[in-house]
XYZ file of C-alpha atoms in Angstrom:
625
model
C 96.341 254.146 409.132
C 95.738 254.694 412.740
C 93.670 252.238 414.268
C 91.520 251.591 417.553
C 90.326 248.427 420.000
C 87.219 248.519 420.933
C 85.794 245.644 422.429
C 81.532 244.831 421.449
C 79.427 242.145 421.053
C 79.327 240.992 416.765
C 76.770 239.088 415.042
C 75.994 238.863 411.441
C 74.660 241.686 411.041
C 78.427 242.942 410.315
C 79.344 240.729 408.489
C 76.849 242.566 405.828
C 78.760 244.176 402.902
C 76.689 246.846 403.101
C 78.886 250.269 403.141
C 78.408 252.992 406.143
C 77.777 256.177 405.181
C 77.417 257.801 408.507
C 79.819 257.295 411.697
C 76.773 258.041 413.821
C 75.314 254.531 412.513
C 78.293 252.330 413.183
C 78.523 253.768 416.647
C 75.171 253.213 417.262
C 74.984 249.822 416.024
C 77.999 248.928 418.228
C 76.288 250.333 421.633
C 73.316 247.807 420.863
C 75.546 245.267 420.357
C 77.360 242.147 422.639
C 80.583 243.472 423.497
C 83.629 242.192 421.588
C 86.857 243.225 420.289
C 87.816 244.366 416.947
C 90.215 246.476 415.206
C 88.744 249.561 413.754
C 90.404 252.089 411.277
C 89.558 255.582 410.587
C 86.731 256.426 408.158
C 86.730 259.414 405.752
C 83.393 260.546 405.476
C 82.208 261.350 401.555
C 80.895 264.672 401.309
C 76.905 265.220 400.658
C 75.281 264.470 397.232
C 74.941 268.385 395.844
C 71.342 269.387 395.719
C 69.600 268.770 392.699
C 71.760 266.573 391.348
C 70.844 263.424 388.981
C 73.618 261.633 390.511
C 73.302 257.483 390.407
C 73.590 254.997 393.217
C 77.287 253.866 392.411
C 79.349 253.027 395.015
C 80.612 256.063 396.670
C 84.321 255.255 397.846
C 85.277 258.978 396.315
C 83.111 261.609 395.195
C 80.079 260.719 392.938
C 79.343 262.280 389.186
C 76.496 264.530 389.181
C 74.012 264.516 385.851
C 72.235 267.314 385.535
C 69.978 266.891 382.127
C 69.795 270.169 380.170
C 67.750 269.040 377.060
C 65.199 267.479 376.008
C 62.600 268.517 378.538
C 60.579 265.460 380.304
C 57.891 264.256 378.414
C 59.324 266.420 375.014
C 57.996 264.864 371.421
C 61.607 264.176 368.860
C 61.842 263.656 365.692
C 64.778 262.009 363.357
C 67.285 264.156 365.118
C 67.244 264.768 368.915
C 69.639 267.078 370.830
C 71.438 265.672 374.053
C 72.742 268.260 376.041
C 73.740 267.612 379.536
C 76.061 268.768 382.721
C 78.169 267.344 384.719
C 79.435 267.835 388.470
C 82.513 266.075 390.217
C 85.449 264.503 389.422
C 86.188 264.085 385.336
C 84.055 260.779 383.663
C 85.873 258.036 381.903
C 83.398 258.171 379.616
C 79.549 259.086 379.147
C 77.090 257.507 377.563
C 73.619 257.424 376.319
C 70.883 254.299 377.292
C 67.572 254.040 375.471
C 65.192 251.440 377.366
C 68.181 250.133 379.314
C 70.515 249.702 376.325
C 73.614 252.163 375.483
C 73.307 253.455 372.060
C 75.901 256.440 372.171
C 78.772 258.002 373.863
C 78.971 262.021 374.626
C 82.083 263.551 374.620
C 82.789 266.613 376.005
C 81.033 269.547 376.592
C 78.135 266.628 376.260
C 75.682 267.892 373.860
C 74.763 264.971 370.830
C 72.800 265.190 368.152
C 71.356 261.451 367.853
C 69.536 260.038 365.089
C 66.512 257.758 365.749
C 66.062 256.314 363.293
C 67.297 253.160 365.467
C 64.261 252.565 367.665
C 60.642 252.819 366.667
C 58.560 255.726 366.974
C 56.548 256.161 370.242
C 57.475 256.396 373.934
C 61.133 255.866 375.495
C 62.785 255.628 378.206
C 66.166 257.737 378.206
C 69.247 258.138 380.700
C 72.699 259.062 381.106
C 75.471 256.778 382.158
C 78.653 258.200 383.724
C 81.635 255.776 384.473
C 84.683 256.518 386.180
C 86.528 253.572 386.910
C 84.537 250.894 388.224
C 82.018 253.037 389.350
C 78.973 254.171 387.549
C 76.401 256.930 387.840
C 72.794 257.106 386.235
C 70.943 260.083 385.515
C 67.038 260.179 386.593
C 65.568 258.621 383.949
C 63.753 261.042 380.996
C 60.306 260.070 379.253
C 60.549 261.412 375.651
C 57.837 260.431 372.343
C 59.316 259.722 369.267
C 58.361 260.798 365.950
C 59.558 261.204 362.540
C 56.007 261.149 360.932
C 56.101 264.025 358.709
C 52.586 265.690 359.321
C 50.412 266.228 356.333
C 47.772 267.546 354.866
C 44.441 265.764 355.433
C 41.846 268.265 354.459
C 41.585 271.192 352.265
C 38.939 273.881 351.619
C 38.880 275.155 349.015
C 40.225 271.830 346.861
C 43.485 271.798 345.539
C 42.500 272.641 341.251
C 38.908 273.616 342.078
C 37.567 275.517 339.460
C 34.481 277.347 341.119
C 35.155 278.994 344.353
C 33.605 281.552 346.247
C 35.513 285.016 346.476
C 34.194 284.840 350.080
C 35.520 281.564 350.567
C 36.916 280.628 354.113
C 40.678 278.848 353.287
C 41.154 276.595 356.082
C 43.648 273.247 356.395
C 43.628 270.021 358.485
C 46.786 268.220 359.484
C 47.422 264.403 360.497
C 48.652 265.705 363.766
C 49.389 269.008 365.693
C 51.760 272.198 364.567
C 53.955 273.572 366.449
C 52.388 277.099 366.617
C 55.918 279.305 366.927
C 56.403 277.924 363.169
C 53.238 279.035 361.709
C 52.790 283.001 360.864
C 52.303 285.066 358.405
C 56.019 284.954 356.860
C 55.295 281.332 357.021
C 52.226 280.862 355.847
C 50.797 283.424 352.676
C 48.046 284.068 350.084
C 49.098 284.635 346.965
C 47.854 285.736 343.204
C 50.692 284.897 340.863
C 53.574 287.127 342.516
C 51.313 289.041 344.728
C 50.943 288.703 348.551
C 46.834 288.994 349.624
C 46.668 290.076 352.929
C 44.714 287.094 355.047
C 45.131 286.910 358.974
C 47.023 283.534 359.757
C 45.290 281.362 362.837
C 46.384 277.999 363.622
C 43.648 276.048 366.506
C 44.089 275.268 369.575
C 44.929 271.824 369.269
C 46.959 273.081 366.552
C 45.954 270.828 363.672
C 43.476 273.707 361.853
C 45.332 276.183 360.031
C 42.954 279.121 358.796
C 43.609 282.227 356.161
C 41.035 284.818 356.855
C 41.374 287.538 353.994
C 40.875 291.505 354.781
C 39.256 291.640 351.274
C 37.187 289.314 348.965
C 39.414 287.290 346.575
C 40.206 288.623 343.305
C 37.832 286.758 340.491
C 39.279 285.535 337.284
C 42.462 284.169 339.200
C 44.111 281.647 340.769
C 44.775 281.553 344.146
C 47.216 279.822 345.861
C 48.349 279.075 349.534
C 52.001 278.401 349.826
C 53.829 277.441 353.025
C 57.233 277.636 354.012
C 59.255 274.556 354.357
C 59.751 275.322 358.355
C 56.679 275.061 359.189
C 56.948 271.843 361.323
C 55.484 269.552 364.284
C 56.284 269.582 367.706
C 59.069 267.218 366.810
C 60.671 269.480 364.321
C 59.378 267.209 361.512
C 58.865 269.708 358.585
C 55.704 269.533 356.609
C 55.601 266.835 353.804
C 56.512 268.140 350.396
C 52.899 267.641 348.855
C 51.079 269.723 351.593
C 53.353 273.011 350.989
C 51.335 274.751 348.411
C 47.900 274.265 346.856
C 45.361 276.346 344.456
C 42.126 276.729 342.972
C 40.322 279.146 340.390
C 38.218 281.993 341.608
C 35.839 282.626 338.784
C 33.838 285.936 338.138
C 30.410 283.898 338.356
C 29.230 280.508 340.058
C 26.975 278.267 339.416
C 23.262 278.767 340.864
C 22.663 275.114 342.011
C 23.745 272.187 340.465
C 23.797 271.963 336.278
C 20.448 270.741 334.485
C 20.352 267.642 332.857
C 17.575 264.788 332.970
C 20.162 261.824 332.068
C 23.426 262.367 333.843
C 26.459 261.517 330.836
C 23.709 261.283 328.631
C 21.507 263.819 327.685
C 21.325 265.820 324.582
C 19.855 269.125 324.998
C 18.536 270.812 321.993
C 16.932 274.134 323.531
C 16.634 275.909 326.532
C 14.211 278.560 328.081
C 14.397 280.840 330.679
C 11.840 283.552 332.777
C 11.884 284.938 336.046
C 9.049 283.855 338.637
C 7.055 286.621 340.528
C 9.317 285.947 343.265
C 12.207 286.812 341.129
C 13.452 283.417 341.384
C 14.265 281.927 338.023
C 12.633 279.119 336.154
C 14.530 276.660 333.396
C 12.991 274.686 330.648
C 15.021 272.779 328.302
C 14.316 269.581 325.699
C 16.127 267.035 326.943
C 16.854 262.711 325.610
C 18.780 260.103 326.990
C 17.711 257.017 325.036
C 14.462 258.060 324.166
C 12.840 260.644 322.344
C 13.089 264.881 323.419
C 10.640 265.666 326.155
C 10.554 269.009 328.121
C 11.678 269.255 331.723
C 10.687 272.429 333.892
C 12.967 273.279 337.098
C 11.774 276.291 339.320
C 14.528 277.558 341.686
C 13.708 276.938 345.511
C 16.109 279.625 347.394
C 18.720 276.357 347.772
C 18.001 274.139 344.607
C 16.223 272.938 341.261
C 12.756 271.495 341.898
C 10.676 269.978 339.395
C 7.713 271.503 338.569
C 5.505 268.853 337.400
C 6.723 265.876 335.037
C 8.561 265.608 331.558
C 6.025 266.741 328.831
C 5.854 265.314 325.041
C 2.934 264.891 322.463
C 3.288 261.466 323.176
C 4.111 260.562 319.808
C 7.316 259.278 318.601
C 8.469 262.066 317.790
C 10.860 265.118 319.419
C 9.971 267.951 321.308
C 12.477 270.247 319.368
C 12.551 273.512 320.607
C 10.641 274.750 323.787
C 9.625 278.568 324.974
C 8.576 279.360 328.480
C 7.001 282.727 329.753
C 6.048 284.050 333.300
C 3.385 286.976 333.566
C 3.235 289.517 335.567
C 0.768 287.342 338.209
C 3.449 284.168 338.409
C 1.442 282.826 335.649
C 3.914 280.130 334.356
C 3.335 278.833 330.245
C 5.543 276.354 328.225
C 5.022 275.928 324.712
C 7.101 273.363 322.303
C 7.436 272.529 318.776
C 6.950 269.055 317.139
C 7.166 268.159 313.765
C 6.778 264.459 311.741
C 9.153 264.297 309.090
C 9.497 267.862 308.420
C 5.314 268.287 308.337
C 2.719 268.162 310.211
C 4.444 270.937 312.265
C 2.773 271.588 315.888
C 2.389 274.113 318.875
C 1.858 272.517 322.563
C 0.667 274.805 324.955
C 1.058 274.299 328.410
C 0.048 276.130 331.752
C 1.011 275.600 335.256
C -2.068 275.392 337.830
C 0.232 275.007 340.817
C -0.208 271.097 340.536
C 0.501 270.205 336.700
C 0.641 271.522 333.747
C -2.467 271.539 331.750
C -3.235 272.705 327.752
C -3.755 276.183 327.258
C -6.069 275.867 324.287
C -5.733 273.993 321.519
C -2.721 272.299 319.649
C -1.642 274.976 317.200
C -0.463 274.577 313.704
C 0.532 276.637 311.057
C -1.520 279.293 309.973
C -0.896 278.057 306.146
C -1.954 274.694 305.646
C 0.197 272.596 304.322
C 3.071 275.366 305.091
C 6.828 274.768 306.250
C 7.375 276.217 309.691
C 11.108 277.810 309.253
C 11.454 279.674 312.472
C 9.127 280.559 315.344
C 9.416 283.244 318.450
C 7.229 283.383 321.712
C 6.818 286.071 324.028
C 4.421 287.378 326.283
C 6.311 290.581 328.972
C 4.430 291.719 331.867
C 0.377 291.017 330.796
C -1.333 287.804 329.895
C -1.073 288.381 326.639
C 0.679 284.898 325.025
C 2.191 286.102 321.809
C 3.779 283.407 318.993
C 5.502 284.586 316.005
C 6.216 281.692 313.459
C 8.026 282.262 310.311
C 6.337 279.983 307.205
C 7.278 279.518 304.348
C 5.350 277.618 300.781
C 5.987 277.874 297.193
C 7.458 280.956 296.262
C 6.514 283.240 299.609
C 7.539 283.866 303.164
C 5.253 285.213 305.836
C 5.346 285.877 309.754
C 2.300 285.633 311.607
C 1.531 286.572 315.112
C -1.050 284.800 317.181
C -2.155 285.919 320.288
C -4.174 284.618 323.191
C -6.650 286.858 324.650
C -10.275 286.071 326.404
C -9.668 282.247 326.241
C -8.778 281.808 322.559
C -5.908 282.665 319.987
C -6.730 285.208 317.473
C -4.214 286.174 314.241
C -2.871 290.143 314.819
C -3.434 291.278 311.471
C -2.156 289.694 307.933
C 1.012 287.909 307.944
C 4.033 290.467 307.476
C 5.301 289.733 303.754
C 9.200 288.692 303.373
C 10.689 288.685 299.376
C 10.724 285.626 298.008
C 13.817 283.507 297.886
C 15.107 285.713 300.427
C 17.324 284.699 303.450
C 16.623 285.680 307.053
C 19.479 285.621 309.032
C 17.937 287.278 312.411
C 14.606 286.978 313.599
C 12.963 288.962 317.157
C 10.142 289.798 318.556
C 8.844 290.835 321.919
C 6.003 292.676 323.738
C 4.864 295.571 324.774
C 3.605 297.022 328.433
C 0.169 297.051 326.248
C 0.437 293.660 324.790
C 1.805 295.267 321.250
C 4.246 293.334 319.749
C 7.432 293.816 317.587
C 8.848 292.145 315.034
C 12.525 292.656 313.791
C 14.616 290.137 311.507
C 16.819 291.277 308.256
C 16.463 289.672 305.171
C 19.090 289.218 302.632
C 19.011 288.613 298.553
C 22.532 288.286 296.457
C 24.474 289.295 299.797
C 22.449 292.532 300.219
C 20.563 292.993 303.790
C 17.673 294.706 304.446
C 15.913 295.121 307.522
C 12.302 295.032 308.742
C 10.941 295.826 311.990
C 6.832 295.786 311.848
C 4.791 297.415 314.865
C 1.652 296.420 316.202
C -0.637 299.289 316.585
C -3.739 297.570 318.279
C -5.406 297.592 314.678
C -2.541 296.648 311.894
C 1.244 296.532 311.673
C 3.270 299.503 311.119
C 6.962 299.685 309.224
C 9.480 301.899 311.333
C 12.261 299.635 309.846
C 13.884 302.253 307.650
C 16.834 303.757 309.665
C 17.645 300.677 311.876
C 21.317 299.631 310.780
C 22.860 296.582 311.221
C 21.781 293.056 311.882
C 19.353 292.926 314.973
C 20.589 290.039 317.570
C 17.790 291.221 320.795
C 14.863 293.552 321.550
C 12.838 294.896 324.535
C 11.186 298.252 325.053
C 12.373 301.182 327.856
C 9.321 302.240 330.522
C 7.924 304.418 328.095
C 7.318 301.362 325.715
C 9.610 303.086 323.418
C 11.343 299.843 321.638
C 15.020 298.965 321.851
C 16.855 296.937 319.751
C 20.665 295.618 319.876
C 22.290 295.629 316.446
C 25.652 294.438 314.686
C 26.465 296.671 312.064
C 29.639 297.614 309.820
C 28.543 300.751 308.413
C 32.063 302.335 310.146
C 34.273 299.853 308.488
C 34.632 297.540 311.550
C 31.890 295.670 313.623
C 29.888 297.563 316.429
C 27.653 296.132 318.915
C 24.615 299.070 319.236
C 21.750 299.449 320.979
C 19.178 301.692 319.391
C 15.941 302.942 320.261
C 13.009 303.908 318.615
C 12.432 308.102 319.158
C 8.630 307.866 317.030
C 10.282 308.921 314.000
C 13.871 307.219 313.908
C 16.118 304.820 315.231
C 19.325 306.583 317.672
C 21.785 304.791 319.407
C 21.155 304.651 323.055
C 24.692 304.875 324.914
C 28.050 303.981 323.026
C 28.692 301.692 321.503
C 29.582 298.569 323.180
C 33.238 297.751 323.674
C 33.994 293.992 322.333
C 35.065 291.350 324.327
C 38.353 290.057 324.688
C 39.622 287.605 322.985
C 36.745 286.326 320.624
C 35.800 286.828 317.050
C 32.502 288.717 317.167
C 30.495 290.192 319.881
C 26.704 290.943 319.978
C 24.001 291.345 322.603
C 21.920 288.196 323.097
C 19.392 289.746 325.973
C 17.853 293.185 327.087
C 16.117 293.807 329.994
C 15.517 297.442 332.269
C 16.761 296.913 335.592
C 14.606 298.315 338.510
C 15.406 302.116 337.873
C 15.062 301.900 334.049
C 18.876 301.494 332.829
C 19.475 299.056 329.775
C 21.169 295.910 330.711
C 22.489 293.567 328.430
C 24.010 290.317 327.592
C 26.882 290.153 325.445
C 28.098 287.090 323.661
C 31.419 286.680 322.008
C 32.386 283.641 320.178
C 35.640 282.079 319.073
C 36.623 280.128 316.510
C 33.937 278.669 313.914
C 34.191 274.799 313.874
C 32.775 272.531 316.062
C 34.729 272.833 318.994
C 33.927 276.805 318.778
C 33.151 278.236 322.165
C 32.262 281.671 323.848
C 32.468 284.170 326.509
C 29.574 286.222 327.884
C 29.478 289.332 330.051
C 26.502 291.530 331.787
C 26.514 295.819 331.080
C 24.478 298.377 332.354
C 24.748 301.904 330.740
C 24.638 303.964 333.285
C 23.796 307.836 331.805
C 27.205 308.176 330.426
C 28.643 304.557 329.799
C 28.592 301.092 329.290
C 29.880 298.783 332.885
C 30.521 295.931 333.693
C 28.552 293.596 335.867
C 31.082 290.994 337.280
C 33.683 289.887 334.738
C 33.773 287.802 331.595
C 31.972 284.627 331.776
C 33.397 281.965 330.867
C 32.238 277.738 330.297
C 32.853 274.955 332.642
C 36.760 273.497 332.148
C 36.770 271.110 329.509
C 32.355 272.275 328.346
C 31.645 274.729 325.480
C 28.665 276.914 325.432
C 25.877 275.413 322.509
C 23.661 278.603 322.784
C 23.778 282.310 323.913
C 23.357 283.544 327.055
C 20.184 284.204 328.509
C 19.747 287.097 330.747
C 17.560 287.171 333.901
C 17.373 290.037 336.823
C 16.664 289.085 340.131
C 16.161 291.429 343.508
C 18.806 294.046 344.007
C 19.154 293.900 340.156
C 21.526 291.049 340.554
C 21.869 289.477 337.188
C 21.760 286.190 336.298
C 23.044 284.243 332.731
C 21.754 280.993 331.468
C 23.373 278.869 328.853
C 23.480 275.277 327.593
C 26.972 273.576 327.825
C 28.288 270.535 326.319
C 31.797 268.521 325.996
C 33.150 269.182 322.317
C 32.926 269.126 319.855
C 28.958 270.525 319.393
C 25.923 268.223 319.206
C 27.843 266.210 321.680
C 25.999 264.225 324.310
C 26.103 265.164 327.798
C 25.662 268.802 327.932
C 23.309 270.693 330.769
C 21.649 273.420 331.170
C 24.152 276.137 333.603
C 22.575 279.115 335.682
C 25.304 281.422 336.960
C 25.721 284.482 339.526
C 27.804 286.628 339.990
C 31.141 285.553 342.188
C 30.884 288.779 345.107
């Protein structure tokens, strides 16, 4: 090594260990100096750090290591397993290796990428950098800020509910996460609406903070099936954390009708509901009465409809005597004139009418308590109706030694006169069907089929204004519901066998016989019988019906229903079948009720099994479009 004398002043300032980088310095530092004399060698200068480097502060006798970090990103969220990936510049390490929070967990070997597991240190924020050594030197990377997480992200919130039974078919699907997606995993391969092994098409949105997924489908969902979202395992968090197992796939039941408002009941778990009546209000909203007993004796309860729920229309009626309120009737005229009647008897006598109107405030007697025509006589069955005019019609069917008789009472002017003399049944005979129903005029009809030894025979009687005429000679079949067209021509929807087979029929009176109007009515599926249990005209005049089909025939029996129109050349469908409340049965037929746009509606009582349970209600449903 060649070396020089110079001669400078020396303090401790050089006696520092502290390593020139620059020549310029030490000569400097010398001129400023008291001269003295010392021997100086020759210095290599190191070359310049390369831009951008990561390169540490080692000491720099030869040429430093520089770090260049390739991945993660600064402030990047990993999960279980992170990928190290770096680059190096200079002279070959010794070795590399990785410090979390100070502390070397992991050596990279060349080219320097490492897939690292976590799992080691907790979740949360960490400091990361890369150590290079070569020989006794050592150079640090600038330091990298990364989040850990291996938190799996689930599924929080869920609309519809996973196994709901009673959703919309215009129902928004929409999910809530525990924490944010990463949005390049969620799309419509990803994420899909499916029936079964069908794809529905549904536009896939996840929200800005990426946490609300949302299925918005180009159609209304298909009733009478189950729907179900299912999502692809790699859909994942920011962290790459896949989604947990549970939140992958979820469904629910899109029924052909919902329910209009909560279901009816007076005692909650408790109730036992032995009738139900239903009308439409002059605001085509409907109205519900039903007889209804926790732990006390049957009173009636009234519910009008609001536009958003039941309210009560006044408070539960009874005689007051301890007794039951059996079976209750309601009827709406044409004005919104709103009357409940119910049935008591004591002991199976001392049978009794209550008549009740609403004045807007309460509901007050409509005349007096009625009883049977016959004193002394056994009510056996008993129909109310009153259509369009004021006319309050009851038809009760009594019986005494050796005779059966209907008669009709009907309130006009402020009293309740008898229509007539009561309709003569044989003796001994059985009735098996019983209807009757009202004119435009006020007229009624009476229909029911008698039968002696096995043989039916039918009887329909009309009202005339002055005494009851028999057209009852060519209906066929056992009648199951009446009403009468525009023309107050009267229908009425049969059973009969007289092909071989049971068909459901509606006929109509033509003034000198009774003709099927439309087909016959296809069955439903999957029951044992089907019949019509209501007729009504819908705004232009077509027949509607209810149909009721039920299966089996012991106490756990239940049913289906379904709304037709016959439209001029056949019978269609209004929304699908009907069907009861998982785990309810249906205790009575459905009732059928038209509100604006002709929209139908279908009332029924439903219990747990088997029947005469406790705990049924009183359903309303729509139709599910």
């Amino acid at each position: 090594m060649h070396t020089e004398w110079v001669c400078f002043r020396m303090d401790s300032f050089l006696l520092s260990r502290v390593t020139m980088k620059n020549l310029s310095f030490i000569w400097m530092a010398m001129l400023l100096m008291p001269a003295a004399c010392i021997e100086i060698p020759d210095l290599a200068v190191p070359p310049e750090t390369l831009p951008g480097s990561d390169a540490g502060t080692g000491p720099q006798e030869q040429e430093p290591i520089g770090i260049q970090w390739v991945s993660p990103v600064e402030g990047a969220t990993v999960g279980s397993i992170v990928r190290f990936q770096i680059q190096l510049t200079g002279p070959a390490p010794d070795s590399v290796e990785l410090l979390v929070d100070g502390t070397a967990v992991a050596t990279l070997e060349e080219p320097f990428v490492l897939d690292w597991d976590t799992q080691s240190i907790s979740e949360g924020p960490h400091a990361f950098v890369i150590r290079a050594r070569q020989g006794v030197q050592e150079f640090l990377s600038t330091p990298r800020q990364l989040m850990t997480d291996r938190t799996k992200p689930r599924m929080v919130a869920q609309a519809p509910l996973n196994d709901a039974s009673e959703v919309s078919s215009l129902a928004t699907v929409e999910a809530t996460f525990s924490e944010a997606l990463d949005p390049t995993t969620v799309n419509e391969q990803s994420v899909q609406l499916m029936v079964e092994t069908t794809r529905l098409e549904a536009a896939v949105l996840l929200s800005g903070d990426g946490r609300t997924l949302t299925l918005n489908p180009t159609s209304p969902l298909p009733v009478n099936q189950r729907v179900r979202v299912v999502i692809a395992d790699t859909v994942a968090d920011f962290a790459g954390n896949k989604l947990d197992s549970a939140s992958l796939d979820w469904s629910w039941l899109v029924p052909t009708h919902l329910h209009l408002g909560a279901p009816l009941t007076a005692f909650p778990g408790r109730s036992h509901i032995e009738s139900a009546s239903y009308g439409m209000g002059a605001d085509l909203r409907p109205i519900v009465a039903w007889t209804d007993a926790g732990e006390e004796t049957l009173k009636v309860y009234v519910r009008r409809w609001s536009g958003s729920s039941w309210e009560a229309l006044g408070t539960p009626m009874s005689s007051g005597r301890v007794t039951n309120a059996y079976q209750c009737a309601l009827q709406v005229d044409v004005d919104g004139k709103l009357t409940v009647v119910w049935f008591e008897n004591m002991n199976f006598k001392d049978y009794e009418w209550f008549v009740r109107r609403w004045n807007g405030q309460s509901f007050e007697p409509l005349g007096p308590t009625l009883t049977p025509v016959v004193q002394g006589a056994s009510v056996m069955d008993w129909r109310l109706a009153q259509g369009a005019h004021p006319y309050l019609t009851l038809a009760s069917l009594e019986a005494g030694d050796g005779w059966q008789r209907i008669y009709v009472r009907q309130w006009r002017d402020g009293t309740w006169g008898q229509l007539g003399a009561g309709i003569e049944l044989r003796a001994n005979s059985i009735v098996d069907s019983f209807s009757m129903d009202v004119d435009g005029q006020g007229y009624p009809l009476v229909v029911l089929r008698e039968q002696i030894g096995g043989i039916p025979s039918n009887t329909a009687m009309r009202w005339t204004g002055t005494a009851w005429q028999d057209i009852g000679s060519t209906l066929s079949g056992r009648s199951t519901a009446l009403s009468f067209d525009a023309s107050n021509a009267p229908l009425v929807a049969t059973l009969d066998t007289l092909t071989g087979k049971p068909r459901t029929l509606l006929q109509k009176w033509t003034g000198g016989a009774w003709e099927p109007w439309g087909g016959a009515l296809e069955a439903l599926p999957g029951v044992d019988s089907t019949t019509v249990a209501s007729v009504k005209l819908d705004t232009q005049g077509r027949p509607v019906v209810a149909l009721h089909g039920v299966t089996g025939n012991d106490l756990n029996r239940s049913g289906k229903g379904q709304v037709r129109r016959w439209n001029g050349t056949q019978w269609e469908a209004l929304g699908g079948i009907l069907n009861p409340s998982p785990g309810m049965i249906p205790y009575s037929r459905p009732m059928l009720g038209m509100v604006s746009d002709d929209e139908p509606l279908l009332t029924w009582i439903e219990m747990p099994p088997p029947v005469y349970s406790v705990g049924g209600r009183v359903h309303v449903y729509r139709l599910n479009h």
